[in-house]
JSON list of C-alpha atoms and ligand atoms in Angstrom, two decimals:
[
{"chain": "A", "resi": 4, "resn": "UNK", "atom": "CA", "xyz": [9.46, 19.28, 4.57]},
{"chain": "A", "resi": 5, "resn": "UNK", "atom": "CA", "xyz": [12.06, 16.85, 5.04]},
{"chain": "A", "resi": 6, "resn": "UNK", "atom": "CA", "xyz": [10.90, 13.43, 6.78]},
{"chain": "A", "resi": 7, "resn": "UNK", "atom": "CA", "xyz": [12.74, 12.23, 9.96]},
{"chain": "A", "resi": 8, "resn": "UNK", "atom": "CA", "xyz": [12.71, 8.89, 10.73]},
{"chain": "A", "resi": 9, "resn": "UNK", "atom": "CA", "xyz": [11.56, 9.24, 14.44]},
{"chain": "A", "resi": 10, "resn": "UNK", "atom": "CA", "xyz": [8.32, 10.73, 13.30]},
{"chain": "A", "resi": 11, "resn": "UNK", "atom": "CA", "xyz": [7.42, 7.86, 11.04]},
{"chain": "A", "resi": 12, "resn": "UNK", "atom": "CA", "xyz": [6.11, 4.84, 13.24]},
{"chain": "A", "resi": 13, "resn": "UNK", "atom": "CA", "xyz": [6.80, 1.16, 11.57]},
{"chain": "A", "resi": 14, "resn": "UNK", "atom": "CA", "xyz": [5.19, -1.95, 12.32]},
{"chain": "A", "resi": 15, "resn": "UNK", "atom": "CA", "xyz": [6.22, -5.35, 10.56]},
{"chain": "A", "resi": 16, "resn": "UNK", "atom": "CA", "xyz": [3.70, -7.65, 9.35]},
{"chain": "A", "resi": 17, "resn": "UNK", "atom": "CA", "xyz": [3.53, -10.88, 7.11]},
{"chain": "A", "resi": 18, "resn": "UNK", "atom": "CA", "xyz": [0.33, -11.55, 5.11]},
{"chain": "A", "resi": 19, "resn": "UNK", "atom": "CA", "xyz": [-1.53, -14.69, 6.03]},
{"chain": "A", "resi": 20, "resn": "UNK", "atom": "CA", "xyz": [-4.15, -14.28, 4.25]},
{"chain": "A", "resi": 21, "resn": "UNK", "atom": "CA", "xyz": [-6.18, -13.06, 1.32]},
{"chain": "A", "resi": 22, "resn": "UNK", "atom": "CA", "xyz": [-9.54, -12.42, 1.06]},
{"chain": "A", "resi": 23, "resn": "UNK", "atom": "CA", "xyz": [-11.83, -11.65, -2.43]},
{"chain": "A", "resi": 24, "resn": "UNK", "atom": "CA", "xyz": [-15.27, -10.74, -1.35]},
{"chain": "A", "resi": 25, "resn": "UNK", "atom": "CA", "xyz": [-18.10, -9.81, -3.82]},
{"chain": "A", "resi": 26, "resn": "UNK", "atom": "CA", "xyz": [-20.82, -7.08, -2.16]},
{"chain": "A", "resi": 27, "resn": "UNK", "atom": "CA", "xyz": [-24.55, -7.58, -3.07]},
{"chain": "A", "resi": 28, "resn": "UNK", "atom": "CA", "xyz": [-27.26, -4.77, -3.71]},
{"chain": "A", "resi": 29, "resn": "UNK", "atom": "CA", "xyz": [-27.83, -2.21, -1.25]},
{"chain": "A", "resi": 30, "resn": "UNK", "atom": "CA", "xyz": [-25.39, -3.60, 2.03]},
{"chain": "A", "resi": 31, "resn": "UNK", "atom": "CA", "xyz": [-23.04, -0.84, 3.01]},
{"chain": "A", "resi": 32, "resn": "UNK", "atom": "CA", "xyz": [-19.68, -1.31, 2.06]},
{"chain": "A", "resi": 33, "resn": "UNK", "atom": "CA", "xyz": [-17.51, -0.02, 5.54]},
{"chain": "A", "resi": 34, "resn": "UNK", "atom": "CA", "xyz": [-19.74, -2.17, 7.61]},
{"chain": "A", "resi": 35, "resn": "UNK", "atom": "CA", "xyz": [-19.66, -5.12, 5.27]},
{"chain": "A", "resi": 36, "resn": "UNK", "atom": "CA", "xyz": [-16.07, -4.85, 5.52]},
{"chain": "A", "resi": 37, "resn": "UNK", "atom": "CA", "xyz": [-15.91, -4.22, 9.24]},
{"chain": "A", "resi": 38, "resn": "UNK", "atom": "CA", "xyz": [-18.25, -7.61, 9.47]},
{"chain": "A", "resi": 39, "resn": "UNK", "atom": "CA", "xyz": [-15.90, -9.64, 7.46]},
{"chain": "A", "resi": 40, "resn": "UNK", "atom": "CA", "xyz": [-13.02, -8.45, 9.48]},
{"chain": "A", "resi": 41, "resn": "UNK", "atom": "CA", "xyz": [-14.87, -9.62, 12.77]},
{"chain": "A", "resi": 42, "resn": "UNK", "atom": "CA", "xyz": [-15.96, -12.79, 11.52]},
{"chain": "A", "resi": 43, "resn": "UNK", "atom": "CA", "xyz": [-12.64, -13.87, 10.48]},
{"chain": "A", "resi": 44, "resn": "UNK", "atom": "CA", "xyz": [-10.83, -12.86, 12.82]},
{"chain": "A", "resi": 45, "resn": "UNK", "atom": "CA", "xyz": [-8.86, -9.75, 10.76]},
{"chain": "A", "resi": 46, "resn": "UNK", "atom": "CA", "xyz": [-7.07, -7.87, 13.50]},
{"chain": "A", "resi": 47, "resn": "UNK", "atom": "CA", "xyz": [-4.71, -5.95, 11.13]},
{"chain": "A", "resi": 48, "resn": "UNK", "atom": "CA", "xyz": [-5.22, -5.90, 7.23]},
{"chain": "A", "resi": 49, "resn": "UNK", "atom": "CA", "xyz": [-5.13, -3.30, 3.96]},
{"chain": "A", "resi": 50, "resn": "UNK", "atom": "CA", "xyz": [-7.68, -3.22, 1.50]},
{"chain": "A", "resi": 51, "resn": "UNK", "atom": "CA", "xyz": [-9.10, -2.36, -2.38]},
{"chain": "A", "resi": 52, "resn": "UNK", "atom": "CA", "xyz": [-11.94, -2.27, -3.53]},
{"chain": "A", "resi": 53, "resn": "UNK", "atom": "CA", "xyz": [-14.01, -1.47, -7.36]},
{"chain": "A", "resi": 54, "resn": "UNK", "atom": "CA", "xyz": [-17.71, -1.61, -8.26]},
{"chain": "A", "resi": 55, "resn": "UNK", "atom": "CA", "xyz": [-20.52, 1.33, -7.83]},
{"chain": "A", "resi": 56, "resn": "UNK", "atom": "CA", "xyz": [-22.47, 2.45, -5.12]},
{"chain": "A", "resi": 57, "resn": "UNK", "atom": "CA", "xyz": [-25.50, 4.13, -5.01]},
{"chain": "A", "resi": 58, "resn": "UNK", "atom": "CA", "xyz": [-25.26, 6.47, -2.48]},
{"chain": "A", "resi": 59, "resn": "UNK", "atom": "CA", "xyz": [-22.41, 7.71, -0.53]},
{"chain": "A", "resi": 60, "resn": "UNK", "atom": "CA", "xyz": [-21.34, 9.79, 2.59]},
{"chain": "A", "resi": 61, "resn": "UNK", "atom": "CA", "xyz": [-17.60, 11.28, 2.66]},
{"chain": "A", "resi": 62, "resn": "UNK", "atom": "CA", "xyz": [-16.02, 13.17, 4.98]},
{"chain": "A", "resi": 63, "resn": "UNK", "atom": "CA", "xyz": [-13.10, 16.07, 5.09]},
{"chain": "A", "resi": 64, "resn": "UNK", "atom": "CA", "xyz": [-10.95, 16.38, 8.39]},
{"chain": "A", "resi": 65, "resn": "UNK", "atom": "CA", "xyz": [-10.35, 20.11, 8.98]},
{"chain": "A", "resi": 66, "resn": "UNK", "atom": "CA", "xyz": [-7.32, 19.92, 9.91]},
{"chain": "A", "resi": 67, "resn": "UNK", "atom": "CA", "xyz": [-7.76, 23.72, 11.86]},
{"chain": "A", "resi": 68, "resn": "UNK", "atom": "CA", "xyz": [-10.67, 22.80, 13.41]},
{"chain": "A", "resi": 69, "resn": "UNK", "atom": "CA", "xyz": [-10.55, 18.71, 14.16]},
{"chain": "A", "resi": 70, "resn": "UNK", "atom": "CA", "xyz": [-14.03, 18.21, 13.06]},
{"chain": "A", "resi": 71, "resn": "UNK", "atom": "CA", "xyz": [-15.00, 15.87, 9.75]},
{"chain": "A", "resi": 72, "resn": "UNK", "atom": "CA", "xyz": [-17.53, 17.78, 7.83]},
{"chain": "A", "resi": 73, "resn": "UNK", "atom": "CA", "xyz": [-19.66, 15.61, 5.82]},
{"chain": "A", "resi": 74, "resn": "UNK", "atom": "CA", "xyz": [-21.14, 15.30, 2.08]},
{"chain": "A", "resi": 75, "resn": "UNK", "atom": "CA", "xyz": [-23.87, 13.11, 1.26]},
{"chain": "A", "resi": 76, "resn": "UNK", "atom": "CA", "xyz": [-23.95, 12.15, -2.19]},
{"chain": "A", "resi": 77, "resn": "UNK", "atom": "CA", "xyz": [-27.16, 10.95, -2.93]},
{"chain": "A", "resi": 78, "resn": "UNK", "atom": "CA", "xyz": [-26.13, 9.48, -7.65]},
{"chain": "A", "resi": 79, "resn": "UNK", "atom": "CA", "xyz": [-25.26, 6.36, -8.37]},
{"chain": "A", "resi": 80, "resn": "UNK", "atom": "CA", "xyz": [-21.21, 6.36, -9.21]},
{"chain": "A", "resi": 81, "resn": "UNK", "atom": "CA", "xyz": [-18.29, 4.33, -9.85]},
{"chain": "A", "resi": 82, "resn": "UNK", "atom": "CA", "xyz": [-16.46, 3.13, -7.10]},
{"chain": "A", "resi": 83, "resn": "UNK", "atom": "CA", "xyz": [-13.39, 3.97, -9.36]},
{"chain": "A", "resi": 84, "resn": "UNK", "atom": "CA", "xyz": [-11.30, 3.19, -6.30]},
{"chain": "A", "resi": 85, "resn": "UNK", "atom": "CA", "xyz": [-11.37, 2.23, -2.83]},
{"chain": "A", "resi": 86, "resn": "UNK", "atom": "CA", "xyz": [-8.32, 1.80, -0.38]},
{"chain": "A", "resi": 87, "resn": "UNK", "atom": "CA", "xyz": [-8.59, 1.37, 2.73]},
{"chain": "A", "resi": 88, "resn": "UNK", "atom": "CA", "xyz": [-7.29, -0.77, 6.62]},
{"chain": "A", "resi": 89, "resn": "UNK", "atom": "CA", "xyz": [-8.24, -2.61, 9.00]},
{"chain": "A", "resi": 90, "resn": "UNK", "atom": "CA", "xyz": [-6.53, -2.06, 12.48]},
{"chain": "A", "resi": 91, "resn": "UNK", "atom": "CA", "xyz": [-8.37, -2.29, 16.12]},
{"chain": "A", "resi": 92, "resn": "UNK", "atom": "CA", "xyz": [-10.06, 0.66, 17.91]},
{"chain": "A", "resi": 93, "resn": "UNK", "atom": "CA", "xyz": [-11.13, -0.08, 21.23]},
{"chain": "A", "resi": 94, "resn": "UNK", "atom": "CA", "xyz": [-10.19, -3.76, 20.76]},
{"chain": "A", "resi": 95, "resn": "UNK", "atom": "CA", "xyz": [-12.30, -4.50, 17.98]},
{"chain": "A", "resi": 96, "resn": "UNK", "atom": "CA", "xyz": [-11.47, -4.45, 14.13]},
{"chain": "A", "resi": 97, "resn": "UNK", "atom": "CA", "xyz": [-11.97, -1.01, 12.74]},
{"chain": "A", "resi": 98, "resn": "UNK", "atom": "CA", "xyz": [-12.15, 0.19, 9.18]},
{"chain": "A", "resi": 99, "resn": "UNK", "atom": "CA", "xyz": [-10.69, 3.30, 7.59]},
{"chain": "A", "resi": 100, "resn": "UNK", "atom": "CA", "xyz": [-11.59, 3.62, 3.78]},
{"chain": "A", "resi": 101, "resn": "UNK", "atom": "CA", "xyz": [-10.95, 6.29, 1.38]},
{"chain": "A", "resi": 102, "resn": "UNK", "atom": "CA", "xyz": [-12.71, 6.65, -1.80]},
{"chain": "A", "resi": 103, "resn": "UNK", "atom": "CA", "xyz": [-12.78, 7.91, -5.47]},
{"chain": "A", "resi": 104, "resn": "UNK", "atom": "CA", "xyz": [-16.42, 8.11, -6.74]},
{"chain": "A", "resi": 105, "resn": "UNK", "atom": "CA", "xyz": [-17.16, 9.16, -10.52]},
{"chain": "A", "resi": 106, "resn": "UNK", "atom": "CA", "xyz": [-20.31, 10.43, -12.15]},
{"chain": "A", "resi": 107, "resn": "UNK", "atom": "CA", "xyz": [-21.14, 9.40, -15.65]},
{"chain": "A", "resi": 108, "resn": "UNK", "atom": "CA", "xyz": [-19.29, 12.46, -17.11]},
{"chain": "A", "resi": 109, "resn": "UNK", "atom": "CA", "xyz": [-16.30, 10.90, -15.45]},
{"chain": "A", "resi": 110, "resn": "UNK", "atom": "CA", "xyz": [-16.10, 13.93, -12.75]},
{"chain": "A", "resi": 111, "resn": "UNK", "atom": "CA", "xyz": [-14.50, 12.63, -9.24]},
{"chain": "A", "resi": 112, "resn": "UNK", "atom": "CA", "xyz": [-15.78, 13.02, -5.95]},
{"chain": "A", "resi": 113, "resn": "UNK", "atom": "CA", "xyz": [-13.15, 11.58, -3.45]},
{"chain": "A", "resi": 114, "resn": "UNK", "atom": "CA", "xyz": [-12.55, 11.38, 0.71]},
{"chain": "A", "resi": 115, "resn": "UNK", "atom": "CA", "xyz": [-13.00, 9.39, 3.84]},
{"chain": "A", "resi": 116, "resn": "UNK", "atom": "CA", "xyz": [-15.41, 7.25, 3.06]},
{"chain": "A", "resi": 117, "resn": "UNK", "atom": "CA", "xyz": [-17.93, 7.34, 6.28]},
{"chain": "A", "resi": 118, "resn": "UNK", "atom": "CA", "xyz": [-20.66, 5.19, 4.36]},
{"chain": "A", "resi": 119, "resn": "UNK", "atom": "CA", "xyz": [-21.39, 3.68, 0.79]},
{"chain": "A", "resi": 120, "resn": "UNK", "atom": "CA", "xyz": [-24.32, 1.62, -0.20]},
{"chain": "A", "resi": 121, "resn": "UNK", "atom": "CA", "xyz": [-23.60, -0.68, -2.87]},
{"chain": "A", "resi": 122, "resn": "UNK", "atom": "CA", "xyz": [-24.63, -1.56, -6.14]},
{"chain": "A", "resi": 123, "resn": "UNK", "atom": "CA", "xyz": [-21.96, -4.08, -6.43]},
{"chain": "A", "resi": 124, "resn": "UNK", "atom": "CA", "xyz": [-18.98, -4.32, -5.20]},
{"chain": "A", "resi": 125, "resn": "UNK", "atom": "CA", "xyz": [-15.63, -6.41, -5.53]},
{"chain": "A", "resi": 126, "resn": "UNK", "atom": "CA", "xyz": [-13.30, -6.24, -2.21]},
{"chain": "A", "resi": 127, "resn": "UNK", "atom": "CA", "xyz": [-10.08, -7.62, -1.94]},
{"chain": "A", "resi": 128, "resn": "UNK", "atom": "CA", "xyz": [-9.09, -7.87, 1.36]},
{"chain": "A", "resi": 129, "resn": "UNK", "atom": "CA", "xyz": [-5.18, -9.14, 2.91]},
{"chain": "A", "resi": 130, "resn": "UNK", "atom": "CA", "xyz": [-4.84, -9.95, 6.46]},
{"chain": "A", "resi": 131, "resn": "UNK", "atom": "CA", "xyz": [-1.84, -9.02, 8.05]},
{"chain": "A", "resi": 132, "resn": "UNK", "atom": "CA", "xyz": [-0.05, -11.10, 10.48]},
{"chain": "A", "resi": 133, "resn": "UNK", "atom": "CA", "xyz": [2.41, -9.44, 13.70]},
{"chain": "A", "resi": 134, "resn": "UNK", "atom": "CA", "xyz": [1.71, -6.72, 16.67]},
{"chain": "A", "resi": 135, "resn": "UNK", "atom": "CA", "xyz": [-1.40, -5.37, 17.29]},
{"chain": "A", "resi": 136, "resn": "UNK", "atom": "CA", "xyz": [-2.17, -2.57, 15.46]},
{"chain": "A", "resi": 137, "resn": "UNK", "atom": "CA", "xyz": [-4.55, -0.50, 17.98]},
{"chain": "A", "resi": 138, "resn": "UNK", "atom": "CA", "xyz": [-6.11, 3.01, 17.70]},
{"chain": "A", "resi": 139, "resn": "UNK", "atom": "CA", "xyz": [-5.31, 5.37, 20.40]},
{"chain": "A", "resi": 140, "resn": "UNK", "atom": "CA", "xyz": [-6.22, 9.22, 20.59]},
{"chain": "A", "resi": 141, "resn": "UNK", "atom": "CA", "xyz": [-3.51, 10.83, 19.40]},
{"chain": "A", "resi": 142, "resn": "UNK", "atom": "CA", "xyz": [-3.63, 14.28, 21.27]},
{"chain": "A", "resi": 143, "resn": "UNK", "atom": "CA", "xyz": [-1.66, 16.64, 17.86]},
{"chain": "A", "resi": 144, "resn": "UNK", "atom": "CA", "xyz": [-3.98, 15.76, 15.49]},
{"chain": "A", "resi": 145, "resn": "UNK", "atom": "CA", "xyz": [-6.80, 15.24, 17.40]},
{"chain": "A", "resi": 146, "resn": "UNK", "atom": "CA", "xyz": [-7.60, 11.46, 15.52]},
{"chain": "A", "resi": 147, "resn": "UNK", "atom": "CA", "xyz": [-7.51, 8.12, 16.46]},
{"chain": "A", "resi": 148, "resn": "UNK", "atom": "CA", "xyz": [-4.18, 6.98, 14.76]},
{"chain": "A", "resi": 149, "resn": "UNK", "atom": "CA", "xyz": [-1.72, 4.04, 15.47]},
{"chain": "A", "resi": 150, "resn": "UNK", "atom": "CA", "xyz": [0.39, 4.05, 18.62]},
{"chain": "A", "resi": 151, "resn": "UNK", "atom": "CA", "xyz": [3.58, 1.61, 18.79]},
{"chain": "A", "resi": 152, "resn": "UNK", "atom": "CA", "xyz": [2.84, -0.83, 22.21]},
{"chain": "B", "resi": 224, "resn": "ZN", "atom": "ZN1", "xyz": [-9.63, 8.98, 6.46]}
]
């Protein structure tokens, strides 16, 4: 599948600033992020993140049926990575996070990560600078995904 460049949609941003948080024990790690983003002001921003959590929920899109089925992964893992956004849905900062999760055999778990409670937890967070970068339904795919204004 070849890509066309009307079905890729490009916004330009400048990075303003950078943020290094460090997690503590048992706060979960989207809505710590999501928190951060409101209290300073993160409108648009990428993200990694390393550590371990000790309990984790990830989701699957079926892309047939639109739905997100869920795992709960109740082990303590390594947060062997963690990328993830922040963009605005319904006009406040929003946080989409994917995850890589490893047992102590080294065996991966990986997917949207809906929830994570940490054990610790090192985030490094860059806020982008430009348009507003909004969540709207997006009627295809059935997801909330970036619309150009
Ligand atoms: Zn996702």
């Amino acid at each position: 599948m070849k890509a066309r460049h009307d079905s890729i949609c490009v916004f330009e941003f400048g990075a303003s600033k950078e943020l290094v948080l460090r997690l503590k024990d048992d706060v979960d790690l989207v809505q710590s992020i999501t928190e951060i983003a409101k209290t300073k002001g993160v409108k648009a921003g990428t993200f990694t993140a390393i550590g371990a959590l000790k309990r984790a929920k990830l989701g699957y899109y079926d892309q047939r049926s639109h739905e997100y089925r869920e795992t709960t992964i109740e082990a303590a893992m390594e947060l062997a990575s963690c990328t993830g956004n922040v963009s605005l849905k319904g006009g406040e900062p929003f946080v989409h996070a994917h995850a890589v999760l490893s047992d102590e055999k080294g065996n991966t778990r990986a997917g949207h990560l809906l929830e994570g409670s940490v054990f610790a937890a090192e985030v490094h967070l860059t806020q982008l600078e430009g348009p507003a970068l909004e969540r709207k339904y997006d009627k295809a795919t059935e997801l909330m995904l970036w619309v150009p204004e």
